[in-house]
Short mmCIF file of C-alpha atoms and ligand atoms in Angstrom, two decimals:
data_model
loop_
_atom_site.label_atom_id
_atom_site.label_comp_id
_atom_site.label_asym_id
_atom_site.label_seq_id
_atom_site.Cartn_x
_atom_site.Cartn_y
_atom_site.Cartn_z
CA MET A 234 0.05 0.05 -0.08
CA GLN A 235 1.19 3.52 -0.92
CA ALA A 236 1.17 5.78 2.19
CA HIS A 237 -1.08 8.94 1.84
CA ASP A 238 0.50 12.21 2.55
CA ALA A 239 -2.89 13.48 3.58
CA LEU A 240 -5.69 13.07 6.24
CA TYR A 241 -9.00 11.55 5.43
CA LEU A 242 -11.72 14.29 6.09
CA SER A 243 -15.20 14.68 4.69
CA GLY A 244 -14.75 11.74 2.58
CA MET A 245 -11.55 12.90 0.79
CA TRP A 246 -7.83 12.61 1.28
CA ARG A 247 -6.61 16.18 2.18
CA ALA A 248 -3.18 17.68 2.79
CA ALA A 249 -2.66 18.58 6.48
CA ARG A 250 -2.42 22.23 7.47
CA ARG A 251 1.40 22.11 7.36
CA PRO A 252 3.40 20.28 4.86
CA ALA A 253 4.11 16.60 5.75
CA THR A 254 7.77 17.17 5.18
CA ALA A 255 7.68 19.70 8.17
CA ASP A 256 6.19 17.43 10.82
CA ALA A 257 5.80 14.05 9.21
CA ILE A 258 5.68 10.97 11.21
CA GLU A 259 8.28 8.57 10.26
CA VAL A 260 7.09 4.92 10.20
CA ARG A 261 9.74 2.49 10.88
CA ASN A 262 9.92 -1.48 10.33
CA PRO A 263 10.80 -2.73 13.70
CA ALA A 264 12.71 -5.80 12.20
CA THR A 265 15.05 -3.46 10.03
CA GLU A 266 14.78 -0.25 11.95
CA GLU A 267 14.31 1.44 8.41
CA VAL A 268 11.87 4.19 7.70
CA ILE A 269 9.16 2.67 5.39
CA ALA A 270 6.82 5.61 5.01
CA ARG A 271 5.91 9.11 6.19
CA VAL A 272 2.44 10.34 7.09
CA PRO A 273 1.32 13.73 8.21
CA ALA A 274 1.31 14.68 11.86
CA ALA A 275 -2.11 16.43 12.31
CA THR A 276 -2.34 19.80 14.30
CA ALA A 277 -5.02 21.01 16.54
CA GLU A 278 -6.45 22.92 13.54
CA ASP A 279 -6.55 19.72 11.48
CA VAL A 280 -8.26 17.94 14.44
CA ASP A 281 -10.80 20.87 14.39
CA ALA A 282 -11.42 20.45 10.76
CA ALA A 283 -12.11 16.69 11.34
CA VAL A 284 -14.48 17.26 14.33
CA SER A 285 -16.43 19.79 12.19
CA ALA A 286 -16.65 17.27 9.43
CA ALA A 287 -17.94 14.68 11.87
CA ARG A 288 -20.51 17.07 13.28
CA ALA A 289 -21.77 18.19 9.94
CA ALA A 290 -22.39 14.53 9.18
CA LEU A 291 -23.95 13.57 12.47
CA SER A 292 -27.71 14.26 12.02
CA GLY A 293 -27.95 12.58 8.51
CA TRP A 294 -26.03 9.39 9.65
CA ALA A 295 -28.02 9.29 13.00
CA GLU A 296 -31.37 9.32 11.14
CA THR A 297 -30.15 6.55 8.60
CA PRO A 298 -32.26 3.61 9.31
CA PRO A 299 -30.16 1.03 11.51
CA ALA A 300 -30.43 -1.67 8.58
CA GLU A 301 -28.92 0.71 6.17
CA ARG A 302 -26.02 1.41 8.63
CA GLY A 303 -25.66 -2.35 8.87
CA ALA A 304 -25.47 -2.68 5.14
CA ARG A 305 -22.62 -0.06 4.90
CA ILE A 306 -20.75 -1.84 7.74
CA ALA A 307 -21.11 -5.19 5.91
CA ALA A 308 -19.67 -3.40 2.88
CA LEU A 309 -16.81 -2.36 4.97
CA ARG A 310 -16.39 -5.79 6.22
CA ASP A 311 -16.17 -6.95 2.55
CA ALA A 312 -13.78 -4.19 1.57
CA LEU A 313 -11.48 -5.22 4.46
CA ALA A 314 -11.77 -9.07 3.57
CA ALA A 315 -10.88 -8.26 -0.06
CA ARG A 316 -7.54 -6.87 1.23
CA ARG A 317 -6.75 -9.34 4.02
CA ASP A 318 -3.30 -10.12 2.91
CA GLU A 319 -2.44 -6.51 2.42
CA ILE A 320 -3.61 -5.96 5.88
CA ALA A 321 -1.46 -8.65 7.26
CA ALA A 322 1.63 -7.35 5.33
CA THR A 323 0.97 -3.92 6.45
CA VAL A 324 0.83 -4.84 10.17
CA THR A 325 3.90 -7.01 9.86
CA ALA A 326 5.82 -4.15 8.34
CA GLU A 327 4.75 -1.55 10.86
CA LEU A 328 4.39 -3.57 14.07
CA GLY A 329 6.73 -6.46 13.42
CA ALA A 330 4.24 -9.34 14.20
CA PRO A 331 5.04 -12.63 12.58
CA LEU A 332 3.03 -12.89 9.17
CA SER A 333 0.95 -15.90 10.23
CA PHE A 334 -0.18 -14.13 13.24
CA SER A 335 -0.84 -10.99 11.18
CA GLN A 336 -2.99 -12.88 8.85
CA THR A 337 -5.01 -14.94 11.49
CA VAL A 338 -5.32 -12.28 14.23
CA HIS A 339 -4.44 -8.68 13.00
CA ALA A 340 -6.41 -9.22 9.71
CA ASP A 341 -9.03 -11.89 10.35
CA LEU A 342 -10.16 -10.85 13.86
CA PRO A 343 -11.14 -7.10 12.91
CA ILE A 344 -12.94 -8.47 9.59
CA ALA A 345 -14.93 -10.82 11.98
CA VAL A 346 -15.74 -7.90 14.38
CA ALA A 347 -16.70 -5.64 11.42
CA GLY A 348 -18.99 -8.42 10.32
CA SER A 349 -20.43 -8.78 13.81
CA TYR A 350 -21.57 -5.08 13.89
CA ALA A 351 -23.13 -5.40 10.41
CA THR A 352 -25.50 -7.86 11.94
CA ILE A 353 -25.93 -6.18 15.25
CA ALA A 354 -26.84 -2.69 13.76
CA THR A 355 -29.56 -4.52 11.80
CA GLU A 356 -30.93 -6.64 14.79
CA TYR A 357 -30.51 -4.52 17.74
CA ALA A 358 -33.54 -3.25 19.63
CA PHE A 359 -32.94 0.43 19.53
CA GLU A 360 -36.45 0.97 20.82
CA GLU A 361 -38.38 -0.88 23.53
CA ARG A 362 -41.48 -0.62 25.69
CA VAL A 363 -41.40 -0.28 29.51
CA GLY A 364 -44.87 0.04 30.93
CA ASN A 365 -46.31 3.32 29.96
CA SER A 366 -43.00 4.45 28.25
CA ARG A 367 -41.26 4.17 25.08
CA VAL A 368 -37.58 3.98 25.44
CA TRP A 369 -35.17 4.85 22.55
CA GLN A 370 -31.31 4.21 22.35
CA GLU A 371 -30.05 7.24 20.35
CA PRO A 372 -26.34 7.73 19.15
CA ILE A 373 -24.27 9.72 21.77
CA GLY A 374 -22.94 12.01 18.97
CA VAL A 375 -19.49 12.71 17.63
CA VAL A 376 -16.99 10.15 18.87
CA GLY A 377 -13.19 10.86 19.25
CA ALA A 378 -11.36 7.47 19.01
CA ILE A 379 -7.62 7.17 20.12
CA THR A 380 -5.98 3.92 19.53
CA PRO A 381 -2.69 2.18 20.27
CA TRP A 382 -0.43 0.21 18.10
CA ASN A 383 -0.28 -3.42 19.55
CA TYR A 384 -3.46 -4.61 17.85
CA PRO A 385 -3.76 -1.72 15.46
CA LEU A 386 -6.72 -2.64 13.14
CA HIS A 387 -8.69 -4.59 15.70
CA GLN A 388 -8.49 -1.56 18.10
CA ILE A 389 -9.71 0.70 15.42
CA VAL A 390 -12.47 -1.65 14.25
CA ALA A 391 -13.56 -2.32 18.00
CA LYS A 392 -14.45 1.43 18.33
CA VAL A 393 -15.43 2.48 15.05
CA ALA A 394 -17.72 -0.24 13.83
CA PRO A 395 -19.85 -0.12 17.07
CA ALA A 396 -19.91 3.71 16.87
CA LEU A 397 -21.16 3.67 13.23
CA ALA A 398 -23.65 0.99 14.06
CA ALA A 399 -25.06 3.18 16.74
CA GLY A 400 -25.40 6.18 14.34
CA CYS A 401 -22.39 8.13 15.70
CA THR A 402 -19.79 9.85 13.55
CA VAL A 403 -16.08 9.26 14.35
CA VAL A 404 -12.70 11.04 14.29
CA LEU A 405 -9.93 8.47 14.74
CA LYS A 406 -6.36 9.34 15.96
CA PRO A 407 -4.52 6.00 15.48
CA ALA A 408 -0.93 5.36 17.23
CA GLU A 409 2.05 7.13 15.54
CA ASN A 410 3.83 3.88 15.17
CA THR A 411 0.94 2.17 13.25
CA PRO A 412 -0.71 4.76 10.92
CA LEU A 413 -0.48 2.76 7.73
CA VAL A 414 -3.13 0.26 8.53
CA ALA A 415 -5.37 2.99 9.80
CA GLN A 416 -4.83 4.64 6.32
CA LEU A 417 -5.76 1.28 4.69
CA PHE A 418 -8.83 1.19 7.00
CA ALA A 419 -9.86 4.68 5.90
CA GLU A 420 -9.62 3.42 2.19
CA ALA A 421 -12.00 0.58 3.08
CA VAL A 422 -14.36 2.92 4.67
CA ASP A 423 -14.23 4.99 1.39
CA ALA A 424 -14.83 1.93 -0.73
CA ALA A 425 -17.84 0.90 1.46
CA GLY A 426 -19.77 4.15 0.41
CA PHE A 427 -20.33 5.98 3.74
CA PRO A 428 -21.59 9.43 3.57
CA ALA A 429 -18.73 11.99 3.62
CA GLY A 430 -17.78 12.96 7.15
CA VAL A 431 -19.21 9.93 8.87
CA PHE A 432 -15.40 8.72 9.45
CA ASN A 433 -12.51 10.75 9.56
CA LEU A 434 -8.84 10.01 10.15
CA VAL A 435 -6.23 12.29 11.57
CA THR A 436 -2.65 10.68 11.88
CA GLY A 437 -0.62 12.41 14.60
CA TYR A 438 1.08 12.57 17.72
CA GLY A 439 -0.61 11.96 21.06
CA SER A 440 0.74 15.06 22.58
CA VAL A 441 -0.65 17.35 19.86
CA ALA A 442 -3.58 15.56 17.84
CA GLY A 443 -4.49 13.24 20.66
CA GLU A 444 -4.63 15.93 23.19
CA ALA A 445 -6.56 18.23 20.89
CA LEU A 446 -9.13 15.37 20.12
CA ALA A 447 -9.49 14.27 23.78
CA GLY A 448 -10.30 17.96 24.87
CA HIS A 449 -12.29 19.14 22.01
CA SER A 450 -15.69 20.65 22.85
CA GLY A 451 -17.33 19.20 19.68
CA VAL A 452 -16.52 15.62 20.64
CA ASP A 453 -19.42 13.99 22.74
CA LEU A 454 -17.42 10.83 23.77
CA VAL A 455 -13.70 9.92 23.89
CA SER A 456 -12.99 6.33 23.48
CA PHE A 457 -9.32 5.51 24.39
CA THR A 458 -7.06 2.50 24.47
CA GLY A 459 -3.70 2.50 25.61
CA SER A 460 -1.81 3.18 28.73
CA THR A 461 -3.31 3.74 32.21
CA ALA A 462 -1.26 6.95 32.54
CA VAL A 463 -2.84 8.61 29.51
CA GLY A 464 -6.27 7.05 30.09
CA ARG A 465 -6.27 8.63 33.62
CA ARG A 466 -5.67 12.19 32.01
CA ILE A 467 -8.26 11.71 29.31
CA GLY A 468 -10.82 10.51 32.03
CA ALA A 469 -9.86 13.65 33.95
CA THR A 470 -10.41 15.97 31.09
CA ALA A 471 -13.77 14.37 30.18
CA GLY A 472 -14.98 14.31 33.81
CA ALA A 473 -14.33 18.16 34.01
CA ALA A 474 -16.38 18.59 30.85
CA VAL A 475 -19.21 16.13 31.99
CA LYS A 476 -18.64 13.71 29.11
CA PRO A 477 -18.72 10.00 29.20
CA VAL A 478 -15.41 8.14 28.30
CA ALA A 479 -14.69 4.63 27.38
CA LEU A 480 -11.18 3.39 28.55
CA GLU A 481 -9.47 0.10 27.69
CA LEU A 482 -6.12 0.36 29.77
CA GLY A 483 -3.33 -2.05 30.96
CA GLY A 484 -3.35 -5.41 32.50
CA LYS A 485 -1.39 -7.95 34.36
CA SER A 486 -3.56 -10.86 34.16
CA ALA A 487 -3.20 -14.11 36.21
CA ASN A 488 -3.09 -17.51 34.83
CA VAL A 489 -4.17 -19.69 37.77
CA ILE A 490 -3.26 -23.40 37.34
CA LEU A 491 -5.16 -25.22 40.05
CA PRO A 492 -3.69 -28.36 41.41
CA SER A 493 -6.07 -30.67 39.66
CA ALA A 494 -5.37 -29.11 36.31
CA ASP A 495 -3.50 -30.72 33.15
CA LEU A 496 -0.30 -28.97 34.03
CA SER A 497 1.60 -29.43 30.84
CA LYS A 498 -1.24 -28.14 28.61
CA ALA A 499 -1.84 -25.17 30.87
CA VAL A 500 1.80 -24.14 30.87
CA LYS A 501 2.09 -24.51 27.14
CA VAL A 502 -0.97 -22.48 26.31
CA GLY A 503 0.10 -19.91 29.00
CA VAL A 504 3.51 -19.58 27.47
CA ALA A 505 2.04 -19.10 24.11
CA ASN A 506 -0.49 -16.52 25.36
CA VAL A 507 2.35 -14.37 26.54
CA MET A 508 4.73 -14.77 23.77
CA ALA A 509 2.10 -13.94 20.96
CA ASN A 510 2.64 -10.47 19.54
CA SER A 511 5.95 -10.34 21.44
CA GLY A 512 4.09 -9.93 24.64
CA GLN A 513 2.34 -6.57 23.52
CA THR A 514 -1.02 -7.71 24.45
CA CYS A 515 -2.93 -5.83 27.21
CA SER A 516 -4.93 -8.98 28.05
CA ALA A 517 -1.72 -11.35 28.21
CA TRP A 518 -1.76 -13.80 31.17
CA THR A 519 1.78 -12.54 32.25
CA ARG A 520 1.67 -14.03 35.85
CA MET A 521 1.41 -17.75 35.96
CA LEU A 522 0.30 -19.07 39.39
CA VAL A 523 1.40 -22.75 40.22
CA ASP A 524 0.93 -24.70 43.63
CA ALA A 525 4.06 -25.48 45.60
CA ASP A 526 4.05 -29.23 44.75
CA ARG A 527 4.12 -28.88 41.12
CA TYR A 528 5.98 -25.50 40.96
CA GLU A 529 9.34 -26.75 39.90
CA GLU A 530 7.80 -29.13 37.24
CA ALA A 531 5.92 -26.08 35.73
CA VAL A 532 9.09 -23.93 35.61
CA GLU A 533 10.78 -26.60 33.59
CA LEU A 534 7.83 -26.99 31.28
CA ALA A 535 7.88 -23.21 30.84
CA ALA A 536 11.53 -23.09 29.97
CA ALA A 537 11.04 -25.94 27.50
CA ALA A 538 8.03 -24.22 25.81
CA VAL A 539 9.61 -20.90 25.52
CA ALA A 540 12.75 -22.46 23.79
CA LYS A 541 10.49 -22.95 20.67
CA TYR A 542 10.05 -19.05 20.38
CA VAL A 543 13.25 -18.24 18.43
CA PRO A 544 13.19 -14.44 17.47
CA GLY A 545 13.50 -13.96 13.61
CA ASP A 546 12.26 -12.08 10.68
CA PRO A 547 8.43 -11.56 10.84
CA ALA A 548 8.04 -11.70 7.31
CA ASP A 549 9.37 -15.44 7.20
CA ALA A 550 6.43 -17.64 7.39
CA ALA A 551 8.35 -19.86 9.86
CA THR A 552 8.95 -17.12 12.52
CA ARG A 553 6.90 -17.36 15.77
CA ILE A 554 7.99 -14.26 17.42
CA GLY A 555 9.32 -11.06 15.86
CA PRO A 556 10.83 -7.75 17.56
CA VAL A 557 8.86 -5.23 19.68
CA VAL A 558 7.46 -2.27 18.12
CA SER A 559 10.19 0.33 18.77
CA ALA A 560 13.47 1.18 20.37
CA ALA A 561 11.57 2.89 23.16
CA GLN A 562 9.64 -0.30 23.84
CA ARG A 563 12.63 -2.62 23.81
CA GLU A 564 14.28 -0.21 26.32
CA ARG A 565 11.15 -0.44 28.57
CA VAL A 566 11.05 -4.22 28.36
CA THR A 567 14.72 -4.83 28.89
CA GLY A 568 14.51 -2.35 31.73
CA TYR A 569 12.04 -4.60 33.50
CA ILE A 570 14.07 -7.72 32.74
CA ALA A 571 17.02 -5.99 34.36
CA GLU A 572 14.79 -4.95 37.24
CA GLY A 573 13.53 -8.56 37.88
CA VAL A 574 17.08 -9.86 38.22
CA ARG A 575 18.03 -7.02 40.55
CA GLU A 576 15.05 -7.82 42.77
CA GLY A 577 16.16 -11.53 43.03
CA ALA A 578 13.69 -13.34 40.59
CA ARG A 579 15.30 -16.57 39.05
CA LEU A 580 15.95 -16.03 35.22
CA VAL A 581 15.23 -19.41 33.71
CA ALA A 582 15.18 -18.36 30.13
CA GLY A 583 15.94 -15.11 28.18
CA GLY A 584 17.61 -12.03 29.74
CA ASP A 585 18.14 -8.44 28.80
CA GLN A 586 20.64 -8.84 26.02
CA ALA A 587 19.69 -8.82 22.30
CA PRO A 588 18.98 -12.18 21.07
CA GLU A 589 21.82 -13.93 19.00
CA GLY A 590 21.84 -12.98 15.47
CA CYS A 591 19.48 -10.06 16.01
CA GLU A 592 21.84 -7.11 16.04
CA ARG A 593 19.47 -5.20 13.82
CA GLY A 594 15.99 -4.69 14.80
CA TRP A 595 14.23 -4.28 18.07
CA TYR A 596 14.40 -7.81 19.47
CA VAL A 597 13.96 -8.88 23.06
CA ARG A 598 14.83 -12.44 24.36
CA PRO A 599 11.69 -14.43 25.11
CA THR A 600 12.21 -14.42 28.90
CA VAL A 601 10.83 -16.57 32.01
CA PHE A 602 11.23 -15.61 35.56
CA ALA A 603 10.80 -18.13 38.47
CA ASP A 604 10.71 -17.44 42.22
CA VAL A 605 8.61 -14.30 41.44
CA THR A 606 6.90 -12.94 44.74
CA PRO A 607 3.83 -10.76 44.70
CA GLU A 608 5.42 -7.40 45.77
CA MET A 609 8.07 -7.50 42.97
CA THR A 610 7.86 -4.98 40.18
CA ILE A 611 7.62 -7.53 37.37
CA ALA A 612 4.83 -9.20 39.35
CA GLN A 613 2.91 -5.65 39.47
CA GLU A 614 3.73 -3.64 36.51
CA GLU A 615 2.73 -4.06 32.92
CA ILE A 616 5.88 -4.94 31.04
CA PHE A 617 4.25 -5.25 27.55
CA GLY A 618 7.07 -7.49 26.23
CA PRO A 619 7.77 -11.23 26.02
CA VAL A 620 8.34 -11.71 29.74
CA LEU A 621 6.60 -14.45 31.98
CA SER A 622 6.60 -14.23 35.76
CA ILE A 623 5.86 -17.51 37.50
CA LEU A 624 4.58 -17.42 41.12
CA LYS A 625 3.87 -19.91 43.69
CA TYR A 626 0.77 -20.22 45.90
CA ASP A 627 -0.03 -22.42 48.96
CA ASP A 628 -3.73 -23.07 48.54
CA ALA A 629 -6.82 -21.76 46.62
CA ASP A 630 -7.30 -18.93 49.03
CA ASP A 631 -3.78 -17.86 48.48
CA ALA A 632 -4.01 -18.16 44.67
CA ALA A 633 -7.05 -15.94 44.73
CA ARG A 634 -5.46 -13.43 46.95
CA ILE A 635 -2.31 -13.16 44.72
CA ALA A 636 -4.28 -13.19 41.52
CA ASN A 637 -6.32 -10.15 42.81
CA ASP A 638 -3.25 -8.40 44.15
CA THR A 639 -2.53 -5.96 41.42
CA VAL A 640 -4.26 -2.61 40.36
CA TYR A 641 -5.41 -4.24 37.24
CA GLY A 642 -8.26 -6.59 36.17
CA LEU A 643 -8.43 -7.11 32.53
CA SER A 644 -8.24 -10.64 31.80
CA GLY A 645 -7.14 -14.10 33.31
CA ALA A 646 -7.35 -17.75 33.09
CA VAL A 647 -8.23 -20.75 35.32
CA TRP A 648 -7.38 -24.32 34.83
CA ALA A 649 -8.78 -27.10 36.68
CA GLY A 650 -9.42 -30.94 36.27
CA ASP A 651 -13.07 -30.10 36.67
CA GLU A 652 -14.87 -27.34 34.88
CA GLU A 653 -17.20 -26.57 37.78
CA GLU A 654 -14.13 -26.15 40.19
CA ALA A 655 -12.72 -23.61 37.68
CA VAL A 656 -15.91 -21.80 37.36
CA ALA A 657 -16.25 -21.62 41.31
CA PHE A 658 -12.75 -20.12 41.27
CA ALA A 659 -13.44 -17.67 38.46
CA ARG A 660 -16.21 -16.03 40.77
CA ARG A 661 -13.37 -14.92 43.11
CA LEU A 662 -11.36 -13.00 40.52
CA GLU A 663 -11.52 -9.28 40.07
CA THR A 664 -11.18 -9.24 36.40
CA GLY A 665 -13.25 -8.61 33.37
CA GLN A 666 -12.62 -11.81 31.22
CA ILE A 667 -11.56 -15.23 32.18
CA HIS A 668 -10.61 -18.11 30.02
CA VAL A 669 -11.61 -21.32 31.53
CA ASN A 670 -9.24 -24.44 30.66
CA GLY A 671 -8.12 -22.68 27.52
CA GLY A 672 -11.41 -21.40 26.30
CA ARG A 673 -10.74 -19.26 23.13
CA PHE A 674 -11.23 -15.66 22.47
CA ASN A 675 -14.86 -14.71 21.54
CA PRO A 676 -15.25 -11.64 19.42
CA LEU A 677 -18.85 -11.20 20.56
CA ALA A 678 -18.02 -11.37 24.27
CA PRO A 679 -17.76 -8.17 26.37
CA PHE A 680 -14.08 -7.06 26.65
CA GLY A 681 -12.95 -4.54 29.23
CA GLY A 682 -11.38 -4.19 32.56
CA TYR A 683 -12.13 -4.03 36.29
CA LYS A 684 -10.12 -1.73 38.61
CA HIS A 685 -7.40 0.42 36.74
CA SER A 686 -7.80 -1.74 33.65
CA GLY A 687 -10.41 0.60 32.37
CA VAL A 688 -14.12 1.78 32.06
CA GLY A 689 -16.69 0.40 29.81
CA ARG A 690 -16.68 -2.68 27.51
CA GLU A 691 -15.89 -3.31 23.87
CA LEU A 692 -17.26 -5.89 21.36
CA GLY A 693 -20.71 -7.22 20.80
CA THR A 694 -23.88 -5.59 22.16
CA HIS A 695 -22.09 -4.33 25.22
CA GLY A 696 -19.60 -2.65 22.94
CA LEU A 697 -22.65 -0.97 20.83
CA ALA A 698 -24.18 0.31 24.15
CA GLU A 699 -21.10 2.38 24.98
CA TYR A 700 -22.07 4.60 21.99
CA LEU A 701 -25.88 4.92 22.91
CA GLN A 702 -27.88 7.28 25.14
CA THR A 703 -31.11 6.65 26.39
CA LYS A 704 -34.45 8.72 25.90
CA SER A 705 -37.75 7.70 27.57
CA LEU A 706 -41.27 8.97 26.60
CA GLN A 707 -44.09 8.48 28.94
CA PHE A 708 -47.53 8.19 27.70
P1 LIG B 1053 -0.09 5.46 24.87
O1 LIG B 1053 0.81 6.64 25.07
O2 LIG B 1053 -1.18 5.42 26.05
O3 LIG B 1053 -0.78 5.58 23.59
C1 LIG B 1053 -2.04 5.15 23.17
C2 LIG B 1053 -2.64 6.22 22.20
O4 LIG B 1053 -2.88 7.46 22.93
C3 LIG B 1053 -1.74 6.56 21.00
O5 LIG B 1053 -2.56 7.00 19.87
C4 LIG B 1053 -1.13 7.81 21.50
O6 LIG B 1053 -0.48 8.63 20.57
C5 LIG B 1053 -2.16 8.54 22.24
N1 LIG B 1053 -1.59 9.43 23.22
C6 LIG B 1053 -0.56 9.62 23.81
N2 LIG B 1053 -0.51 10.51 24.77
C7 LIG B 1053 -1.71 11.14 24.56
C8 LIG B 1053 -2.39 12.24 25.21
N3 LIG B 1053 -1.78 13.06 26.12
N4 LIG B 1053 -3.63 12.52 24.95
C9 LIG B 1053 -4.29 11.99 23.90
N5 LIG B 1053 -3.78 10.86 23.41
C10 LIG B 1053 -2.51 10.52 23.68
O7 LIG B 1053 0.62 4.09 24.96
P2 LIG B 1053 1.97 3.84 24.20
O8 LIG B 1053 3.05 5.03 24.30
O9 LIG B 1053 1.76 3.41 22.77
O10 LIG B 1053 2.49 2.59 25.08
C11 LIG B 1053 2.92 2.84 26.50
C12 LIG B 1053 2.46 1.64 27.23
O11 LIG B 1053 1.04 1.63 27.40
C13 LIG B 1053 3.01 0.35 26.89
O12 LIG B 1053 4.17 -0.08 27.17
C14 LIG B 1053 1.73 -0.61 27.56
O13 LIG B 1053 2.12 -0.82 28.87
C15 LIG B 1053 0.64 0.30 27.55
N6 LIG B 1053 -0.28 -0.03 26.35
C16 LIG B 1053 -1.47 -0.59 26.67
C17 LIG B 1053 -2.34 -0.94 25.58
C18 LIG B 1053 -3.66 -1.71 25.80
O14 LIG B 1053 -4.11 -2.16 24.79
N7 LIG B 1053 -4.22 -1.69 26.96
C19 LIG B 1053 -1.87 -0.65 24.28
C20 LIG B 1053 -0.82 0.06 24.15
C21 LIG B 1053 0.04 0.28 25.20
P3 LIG B 1053 1.02 8.25 20.18
O15 LIG B 1053 0.98 7.07 19.27
O16 LIG B 1053 1.52 9.36 19.34
O17 LIG B 1053 1.78 8.15 21.43
MG1 LIG B 1054 2.92 7.05 23.93
#
């Protein structure tokens, strides 16, 4: 795909207010460190123009019958599906994810989510009767969507598709590291035949375009995915303006392996869950909890499982783990690995040095720590890299206490010989999603966090509800 030296506003590609050469974002391939494209860095004025475009399109789109909105979203799904391989190649080039993972997750998941909202828009009950009242679900208005780089197309679709299904119009500010798949998405919107201004794309820096969008008086709801630090700021700004926000923030999820579980399967799936996408997954099960009796066996199984993740060129079909997204992210992750060693955790695989044969590219060694205790930094903070911490528990009460002992609560897993035992344990966990005995990701299930992991839910009908407000008429 050829990068656009332009923003997508009012149904057209338009030059940013300043020439791209002055303020361009350089997009780099994390495997080669080379600049692969330049895109405009929008100013506050550009954001203002985009919000105006979205506001001008709002009443027409809000009044479009839901089935017609659903038909346009179905066309968007088809436009994305037709470019599935291009989506995958683009995400591999700008994020560094292995090509097979880019195909099956970075491309296929958002295509499925877009398809789900084509159906939901058509079938959802936007109107109901309650006693002597009629209750309407109306679009909340202009949505400012701010997304990160780790699942770049999924995070865009998980906001834009429900917002459009609800009858809202959108201004999207994608992450500076992954603007190319966002431009491809805008091309797909264009091909799908939405009215001009219903969707607008401003590439730019968080500190400029992101700030301008989050604080704009013409935006009715900000939906943000990213770090807890930025989410807290956006929540404070919205609170002061009495506006709703949706926040999808970080995680430090627990993978609780109960004594009756199939240990070898639980460890293998647990390691795969952490290493996928080079560990850059907010819902990753980065803390593995194992009972004292089987602890050493689990550590050995984890070390053996992680040995199969040999960092390599993400464009090579055989590669299972690529680099992390940027030099800054590599510094952050290797800093945490060094901190784990300093705090006395036992390094059983990996480390903070560059992997062998990977002098170029932002690679990190797949790393496993044992003897991690709950108060250690590597047990508390989100690392966002290929790093697993294995903790020991005494009994089920201890396991539940440790699992809940972080500020986060986004996801998690429970493994037990008996499904009902796992379900009973799941009730004790303060977290938004729990995978029972390896249950797979469901793109229709509500996704979102307890505690500092966020506010609100994405995906399925719960995700649609974030973009609706309620009016009741009494008769
Ligand atoms: P981030 O700074 O929170 O970025 C997320 C999005 O917000 C990006 O589009 C970013 O723009 C934008 N942004 C940054 N500062 C902003 C501001 N003041 N106002 C409005 N928007 C702003 O996250 P990051 O720097 O990409 O990653 C930092 C850490 O956040 C990661 O290491 C990880 O721990 C966590 N994270 C979590 C998730 C998740 O899914 N929960 C996703 C990504 C990162 P720029 O791209 O220009 O910064
Ligand atoms: Mg940032």
